[in-house]
CSV table of C-alpha atoms in Angstrom, one decimal:
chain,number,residue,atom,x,y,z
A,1,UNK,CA,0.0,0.0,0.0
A,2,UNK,CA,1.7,3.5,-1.2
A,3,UNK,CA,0.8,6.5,1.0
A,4,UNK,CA,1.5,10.3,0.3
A,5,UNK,CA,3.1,12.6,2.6
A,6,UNK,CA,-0.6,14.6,2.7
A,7,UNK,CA,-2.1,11.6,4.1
A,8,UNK,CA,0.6,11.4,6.6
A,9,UNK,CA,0.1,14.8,7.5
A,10,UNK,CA,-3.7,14.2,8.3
A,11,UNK,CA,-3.3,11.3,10.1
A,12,UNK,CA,-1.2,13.0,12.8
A,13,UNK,CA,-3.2,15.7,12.7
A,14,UNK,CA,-6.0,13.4,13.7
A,15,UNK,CA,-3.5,10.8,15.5
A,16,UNK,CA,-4.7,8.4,13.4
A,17,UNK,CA,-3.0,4.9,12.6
A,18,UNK,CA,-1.2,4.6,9.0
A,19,UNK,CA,0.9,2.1,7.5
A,20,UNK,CA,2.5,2.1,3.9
A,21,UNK,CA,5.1,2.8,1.8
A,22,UNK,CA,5.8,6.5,1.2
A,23,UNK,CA,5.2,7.6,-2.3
A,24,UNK,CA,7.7,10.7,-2.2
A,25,UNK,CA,10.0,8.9,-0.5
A,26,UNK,CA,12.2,5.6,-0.5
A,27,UNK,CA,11.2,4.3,2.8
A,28,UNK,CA,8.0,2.0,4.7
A,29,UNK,CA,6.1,4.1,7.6
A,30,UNK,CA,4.0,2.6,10.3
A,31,UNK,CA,2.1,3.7,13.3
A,32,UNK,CA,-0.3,1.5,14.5
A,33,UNK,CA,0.0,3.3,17.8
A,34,UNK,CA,0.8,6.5,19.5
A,35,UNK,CA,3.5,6.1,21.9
A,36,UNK,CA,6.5,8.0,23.1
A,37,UNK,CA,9.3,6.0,21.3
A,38,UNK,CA,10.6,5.0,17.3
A,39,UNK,CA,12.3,2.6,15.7
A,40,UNK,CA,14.5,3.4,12.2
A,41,UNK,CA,16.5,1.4,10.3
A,42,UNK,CA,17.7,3.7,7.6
A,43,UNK,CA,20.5,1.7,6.3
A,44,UNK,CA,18.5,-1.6,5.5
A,45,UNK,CA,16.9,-0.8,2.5
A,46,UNK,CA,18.9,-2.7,-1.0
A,47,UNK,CA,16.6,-1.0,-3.7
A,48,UNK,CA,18.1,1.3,-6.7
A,49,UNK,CA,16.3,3.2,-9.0
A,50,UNK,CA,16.0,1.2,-12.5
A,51,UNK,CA,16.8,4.5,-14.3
A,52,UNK,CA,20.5,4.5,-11.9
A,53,UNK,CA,21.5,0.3,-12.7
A,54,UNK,CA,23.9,1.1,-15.9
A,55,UNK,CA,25.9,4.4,-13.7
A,56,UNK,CA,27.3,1.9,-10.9
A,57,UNK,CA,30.3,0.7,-11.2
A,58,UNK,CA,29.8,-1.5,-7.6
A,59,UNK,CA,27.5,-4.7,-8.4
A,60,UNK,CA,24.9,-5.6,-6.3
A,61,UNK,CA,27.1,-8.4,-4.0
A,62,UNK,CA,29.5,-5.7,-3.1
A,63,UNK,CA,26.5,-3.1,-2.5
A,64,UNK,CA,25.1,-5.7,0.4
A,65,UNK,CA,28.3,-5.8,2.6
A,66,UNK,CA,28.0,-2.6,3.3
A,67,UNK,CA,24.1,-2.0,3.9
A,68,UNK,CA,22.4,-3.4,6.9
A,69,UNK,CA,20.3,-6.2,6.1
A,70,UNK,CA,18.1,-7.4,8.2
A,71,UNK,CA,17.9,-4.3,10.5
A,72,UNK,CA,14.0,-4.0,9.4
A,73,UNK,CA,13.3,-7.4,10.9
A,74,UNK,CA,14.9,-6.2,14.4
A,75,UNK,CA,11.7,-3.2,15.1
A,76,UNK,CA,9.4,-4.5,12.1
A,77,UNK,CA,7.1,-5.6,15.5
A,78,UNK,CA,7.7,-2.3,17.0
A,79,UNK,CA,4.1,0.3,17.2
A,80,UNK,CA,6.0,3.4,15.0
A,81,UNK,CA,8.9,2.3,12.9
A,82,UNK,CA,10.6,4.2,9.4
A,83,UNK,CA,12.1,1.7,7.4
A,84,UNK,CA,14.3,2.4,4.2
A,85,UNK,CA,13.6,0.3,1.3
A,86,UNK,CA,16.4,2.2,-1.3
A,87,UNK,CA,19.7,1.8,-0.7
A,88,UNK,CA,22.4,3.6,0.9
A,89,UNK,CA,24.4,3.3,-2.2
A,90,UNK,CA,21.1,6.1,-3.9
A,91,UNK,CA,21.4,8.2,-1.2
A,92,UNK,CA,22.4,7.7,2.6
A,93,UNK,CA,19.5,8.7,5.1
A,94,UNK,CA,22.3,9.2,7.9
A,95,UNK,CA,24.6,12.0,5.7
A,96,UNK,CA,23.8,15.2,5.3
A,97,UNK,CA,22.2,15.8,2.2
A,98,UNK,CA,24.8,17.6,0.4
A,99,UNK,CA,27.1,14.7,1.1
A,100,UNK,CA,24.5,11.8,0.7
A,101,UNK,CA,25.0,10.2,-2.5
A,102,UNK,CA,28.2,8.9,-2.6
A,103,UNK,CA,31.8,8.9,-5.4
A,104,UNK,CA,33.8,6.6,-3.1
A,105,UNK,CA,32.6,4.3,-0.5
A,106,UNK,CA,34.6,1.9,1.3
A,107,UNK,CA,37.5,2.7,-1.3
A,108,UNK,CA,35.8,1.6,-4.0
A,109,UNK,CA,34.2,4.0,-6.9
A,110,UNK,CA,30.7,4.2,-6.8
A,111,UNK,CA,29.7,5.3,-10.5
A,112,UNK,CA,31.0,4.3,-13.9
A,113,UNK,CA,30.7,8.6,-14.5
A,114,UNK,CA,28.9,11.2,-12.7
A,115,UNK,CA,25.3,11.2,-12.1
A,116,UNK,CA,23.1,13.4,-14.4
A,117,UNK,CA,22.0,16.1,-12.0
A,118,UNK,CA,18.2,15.3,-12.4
A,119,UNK,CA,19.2,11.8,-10.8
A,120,UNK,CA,20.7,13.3,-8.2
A,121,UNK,CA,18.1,15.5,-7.5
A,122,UNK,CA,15.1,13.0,-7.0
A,123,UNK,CA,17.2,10.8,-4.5
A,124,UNK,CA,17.4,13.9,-2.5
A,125,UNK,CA,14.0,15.2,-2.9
A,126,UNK,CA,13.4,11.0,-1.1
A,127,UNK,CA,16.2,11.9,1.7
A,128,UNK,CA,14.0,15.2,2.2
A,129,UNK,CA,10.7,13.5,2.3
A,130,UNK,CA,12.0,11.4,4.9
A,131,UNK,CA,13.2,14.0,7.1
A,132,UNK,CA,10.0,16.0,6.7
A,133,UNK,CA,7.8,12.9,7.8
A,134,UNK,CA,10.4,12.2,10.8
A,135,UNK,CA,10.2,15.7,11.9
A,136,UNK,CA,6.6,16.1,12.3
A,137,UNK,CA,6.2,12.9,13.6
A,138,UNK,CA,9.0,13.4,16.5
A,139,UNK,CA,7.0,17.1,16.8
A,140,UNK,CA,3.6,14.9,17.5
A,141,UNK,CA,4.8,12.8,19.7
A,142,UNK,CA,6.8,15.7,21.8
A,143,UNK,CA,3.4,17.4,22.0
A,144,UNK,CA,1.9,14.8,23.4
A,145,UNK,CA,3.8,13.3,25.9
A,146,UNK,CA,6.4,16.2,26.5
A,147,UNK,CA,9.2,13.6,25.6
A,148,UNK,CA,10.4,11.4,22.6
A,149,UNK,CA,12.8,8.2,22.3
A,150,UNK,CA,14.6,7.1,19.0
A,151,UNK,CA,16.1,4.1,18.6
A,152,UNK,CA,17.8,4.3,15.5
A,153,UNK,CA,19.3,0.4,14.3
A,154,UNK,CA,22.4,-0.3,12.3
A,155,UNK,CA,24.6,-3.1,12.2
A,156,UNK,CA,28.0,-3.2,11.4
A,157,UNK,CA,30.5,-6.1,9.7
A,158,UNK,CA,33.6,-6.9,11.8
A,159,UNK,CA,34.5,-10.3,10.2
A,160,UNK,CA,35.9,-8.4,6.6
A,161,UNK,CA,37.1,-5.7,8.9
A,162,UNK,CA,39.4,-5.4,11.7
A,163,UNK,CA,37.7,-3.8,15.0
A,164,UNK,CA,40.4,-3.9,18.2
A,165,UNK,CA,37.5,-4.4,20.0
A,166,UNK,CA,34.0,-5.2,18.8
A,167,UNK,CA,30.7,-5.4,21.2
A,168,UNK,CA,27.9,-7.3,20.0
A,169,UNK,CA,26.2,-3.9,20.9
A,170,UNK,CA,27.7,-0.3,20.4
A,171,UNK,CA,25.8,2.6,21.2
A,172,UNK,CA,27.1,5.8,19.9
A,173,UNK,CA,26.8,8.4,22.3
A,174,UNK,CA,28.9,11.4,21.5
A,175,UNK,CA,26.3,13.7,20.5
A,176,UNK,CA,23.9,12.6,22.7
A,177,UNK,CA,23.6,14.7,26.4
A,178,UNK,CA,24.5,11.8,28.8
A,179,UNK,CA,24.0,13.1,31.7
A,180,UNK,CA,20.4,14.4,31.1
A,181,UNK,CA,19.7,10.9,29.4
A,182,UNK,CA,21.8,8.1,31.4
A,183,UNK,CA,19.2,6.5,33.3
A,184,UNK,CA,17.8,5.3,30.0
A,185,UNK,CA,21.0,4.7,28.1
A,186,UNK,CA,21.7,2.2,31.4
A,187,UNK,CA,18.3,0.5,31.4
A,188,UNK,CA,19.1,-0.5,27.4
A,189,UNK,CA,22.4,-1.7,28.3
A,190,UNK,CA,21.1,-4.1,31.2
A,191,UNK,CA,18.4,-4.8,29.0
A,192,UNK,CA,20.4,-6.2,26.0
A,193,UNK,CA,22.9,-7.9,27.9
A,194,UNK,CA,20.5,-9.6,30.3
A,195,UNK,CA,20.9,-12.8,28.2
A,196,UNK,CA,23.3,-15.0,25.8
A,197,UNK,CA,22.3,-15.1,22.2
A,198,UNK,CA,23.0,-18.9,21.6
A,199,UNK,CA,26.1,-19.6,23.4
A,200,UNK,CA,27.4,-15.9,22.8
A,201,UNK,CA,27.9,-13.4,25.5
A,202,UNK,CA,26.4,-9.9,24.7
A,203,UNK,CA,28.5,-7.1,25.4
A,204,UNK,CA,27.7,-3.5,25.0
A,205,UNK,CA,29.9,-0.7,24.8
A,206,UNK,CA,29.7,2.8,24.0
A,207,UNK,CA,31.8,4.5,21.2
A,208,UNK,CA,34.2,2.0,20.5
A,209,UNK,CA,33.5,1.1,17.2
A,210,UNK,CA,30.9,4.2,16.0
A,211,UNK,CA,30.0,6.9,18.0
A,212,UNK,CA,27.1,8.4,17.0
A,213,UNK,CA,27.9,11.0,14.3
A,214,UNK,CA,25.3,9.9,12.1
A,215,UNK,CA,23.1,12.6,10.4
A,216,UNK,CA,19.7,11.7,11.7
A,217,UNK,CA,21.1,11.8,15.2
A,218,UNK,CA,22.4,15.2,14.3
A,219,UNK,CA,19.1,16.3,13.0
A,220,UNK,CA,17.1,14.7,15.9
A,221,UNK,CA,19.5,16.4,18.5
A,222,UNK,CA,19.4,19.7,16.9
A,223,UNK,CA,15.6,20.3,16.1
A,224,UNK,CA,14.1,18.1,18.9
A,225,UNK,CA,15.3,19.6,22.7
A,226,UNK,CA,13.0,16.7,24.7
A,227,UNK,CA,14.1,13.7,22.4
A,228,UNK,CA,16.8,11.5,22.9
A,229,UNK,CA,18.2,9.6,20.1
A,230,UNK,CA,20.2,6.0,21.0
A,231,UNK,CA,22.4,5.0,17.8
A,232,UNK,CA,22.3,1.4,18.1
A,233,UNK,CA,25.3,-0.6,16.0
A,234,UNK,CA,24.5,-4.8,16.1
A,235,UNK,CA,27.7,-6.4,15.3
A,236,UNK,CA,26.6,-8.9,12.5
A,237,UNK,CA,27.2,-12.0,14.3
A,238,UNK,CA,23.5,-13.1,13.2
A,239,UNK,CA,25.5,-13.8,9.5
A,240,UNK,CA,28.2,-14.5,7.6
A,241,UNK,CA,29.7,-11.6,5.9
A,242,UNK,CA,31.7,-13.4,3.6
A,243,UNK,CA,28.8,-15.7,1.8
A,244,UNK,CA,26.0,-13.5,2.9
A,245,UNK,CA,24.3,-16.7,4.8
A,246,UNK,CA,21.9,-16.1,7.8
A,247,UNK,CA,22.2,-17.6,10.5
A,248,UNK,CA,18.5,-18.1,11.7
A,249,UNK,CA,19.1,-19.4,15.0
A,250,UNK,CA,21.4,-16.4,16.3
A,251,UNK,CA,19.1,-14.5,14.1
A,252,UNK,CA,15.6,-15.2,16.2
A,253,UNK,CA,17.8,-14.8,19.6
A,254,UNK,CA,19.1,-11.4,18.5
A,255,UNK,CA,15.6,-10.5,17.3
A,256,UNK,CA,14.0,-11.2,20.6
A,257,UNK,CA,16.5,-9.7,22.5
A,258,UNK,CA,15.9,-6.4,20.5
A,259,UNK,CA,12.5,-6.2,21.1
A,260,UNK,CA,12.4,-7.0,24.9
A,261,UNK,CA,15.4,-4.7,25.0
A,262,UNK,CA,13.4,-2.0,23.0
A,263,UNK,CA,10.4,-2.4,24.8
A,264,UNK,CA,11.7,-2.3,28.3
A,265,UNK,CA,13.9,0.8,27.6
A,266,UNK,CA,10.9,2.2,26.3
A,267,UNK,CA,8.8,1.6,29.2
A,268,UNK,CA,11.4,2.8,31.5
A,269,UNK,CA,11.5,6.0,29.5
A,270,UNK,CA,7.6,6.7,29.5
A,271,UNK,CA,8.0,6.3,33.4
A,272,UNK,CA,11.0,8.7,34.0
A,273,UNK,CA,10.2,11.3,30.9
A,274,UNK,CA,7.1,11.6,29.9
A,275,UNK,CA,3.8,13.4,31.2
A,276,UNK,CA,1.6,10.4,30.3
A,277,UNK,CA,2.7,7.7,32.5
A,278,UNK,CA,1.4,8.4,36.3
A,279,UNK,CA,4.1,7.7,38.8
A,280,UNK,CA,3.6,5.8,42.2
A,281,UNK,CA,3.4,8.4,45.0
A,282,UNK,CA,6.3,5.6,47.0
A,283,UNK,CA,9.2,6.9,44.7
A,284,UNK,CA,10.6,3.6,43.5
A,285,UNK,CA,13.2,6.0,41.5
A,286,UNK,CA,16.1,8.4,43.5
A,287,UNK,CA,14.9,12.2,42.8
A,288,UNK,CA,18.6,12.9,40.8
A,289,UNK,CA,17.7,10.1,38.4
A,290,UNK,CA,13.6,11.8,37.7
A,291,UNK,CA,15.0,15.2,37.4
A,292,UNK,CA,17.8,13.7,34.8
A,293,UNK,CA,14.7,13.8,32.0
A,294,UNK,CA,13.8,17.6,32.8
């Protein structure tokens, strides 16, 4: 089902439920709820325009290494989740847009010879749709509950590339205001460690392997003062990187683990930050850690 960025626009207006693929853009929206938290996984999409196949010179195995696959399936469940369908190798939702179609990536050329700037032009009129839907929706969802939470899901490859140190989970935190926020960065930590994922220990680290600098965490931070944006990195131990097999077992563990993960943090989040969740008169919560979301 293809939706248009009006219909968008009158559903959160209304605070309506609304669910399809965005006609201006290169990306799946759904709410099926109003609550104070999101889900993105901007990286995941693998889709080129047909009118773009005979300008890359990087085939389409070498183009998969280096999106996220399977990041969609980790908040698919989730009540309001973006989801990219193009690929970052169009246009990259987390650069800015002046530097989001790319020449080089990962050392290797991009294009067989530049884009005709009409080309260029509708990936970034999709980049912009994107960012206007994400805006309005983070502006709805402050107006209502005072506060907003992003989880924004990536996943990075670590066996073709060296890491000194690799977590399962990194969470890049550099931009974000840990100190106003750290009570909930904590509770996603505890969360996703809590338990193995088939025989391997989940560790989670912050900025050791990416920390953060992403453009849609830039964009959040900068235009939204009440949201907090978590930059979530998922080592890819749910595949091989090499053959591009999935590993369904570690696969369905690492899924679940999300969404628990997600849905506690989340939880803990609507009780701390938000106007909308009543709070026991017995504070079950020190007063430094409530005031740490004002």
């Amino acid at each position: 089902m293809h939706i248009t960025e009006q219909q968008i626009d009158d559903a959160l207006a209304s605070q309506s439920p609304i669910e399809g693929f965005v006609s201006e853009g290169g990306f799946y929206l759904s709410i099926r709820e109003y609550v104070p938290y999101v889900a993105t996984a901007v990286h995941a999409g693998h889709r080129v325009r047909e009118e773009l196949s005979p300008y890359y010179a990087i085939n389409e195995e070498s183009r998969f290494k280096e999106e996220d696959p399977y990041t969609d399936a980790f908040i698919e469940s989730l009540p309001i989740t973006l989801i990219a369908k193009d690929s970052r190798y169009e246009y990259d939702l987390n650069r800015a847009p002046e530097n989001a179609i790319y020449d080089i990536a990962w050392e290797q050329q991009v294009w067989l010879s530049p884009l005709p700037e009409d080309m260029k032009q509708r990936s970034l009129e999709k980049h912009a749709c994107y960012y206007r839907v994400l805006g309005k929706l983070l502006s709805k969802l402050e107006a209502i509950f005072d506060a907003a939470l992003l989880f924004d899901v990536h996943s990075y490859n670590w066996q073709i590339r060296h890491h000194h140190y690799a977590p399962v989970v990194n969470l890049g935190t550099v931009q974000v205001d840990t100190l106003r926020w750290r009570p909930i960065i904590d509770g996603f930590k505890k969360a996703i460690t809590a338990k193995p994922i088939a025989n391997i220990n989940v560790d989670c680290a912050e900025n050791t392997v990416f920390q953060g600098l992403g453009y849609q965490a830039s964009f959040v931070l900068s235009n939204f003062e009440n949201t907090l944006v978590l930059p979530i990195e998922l080592k890819k131990v749910f595949m091989d990187e090499h053959t591009d097999e999935l590993y369904p077992l570690v696969f369905e563990k690492l899924q679940r683990n999300m969404h628990v993960s997600i849905t506690k943090t989340a939880r803990l989040f609507s009780q701390l930050c938000t106007k909308k969740v009543k709070r026991p008169r017995k504070a079950q919560v020190p007063n430094q850690i409530l005031n740490s979301c004002n």
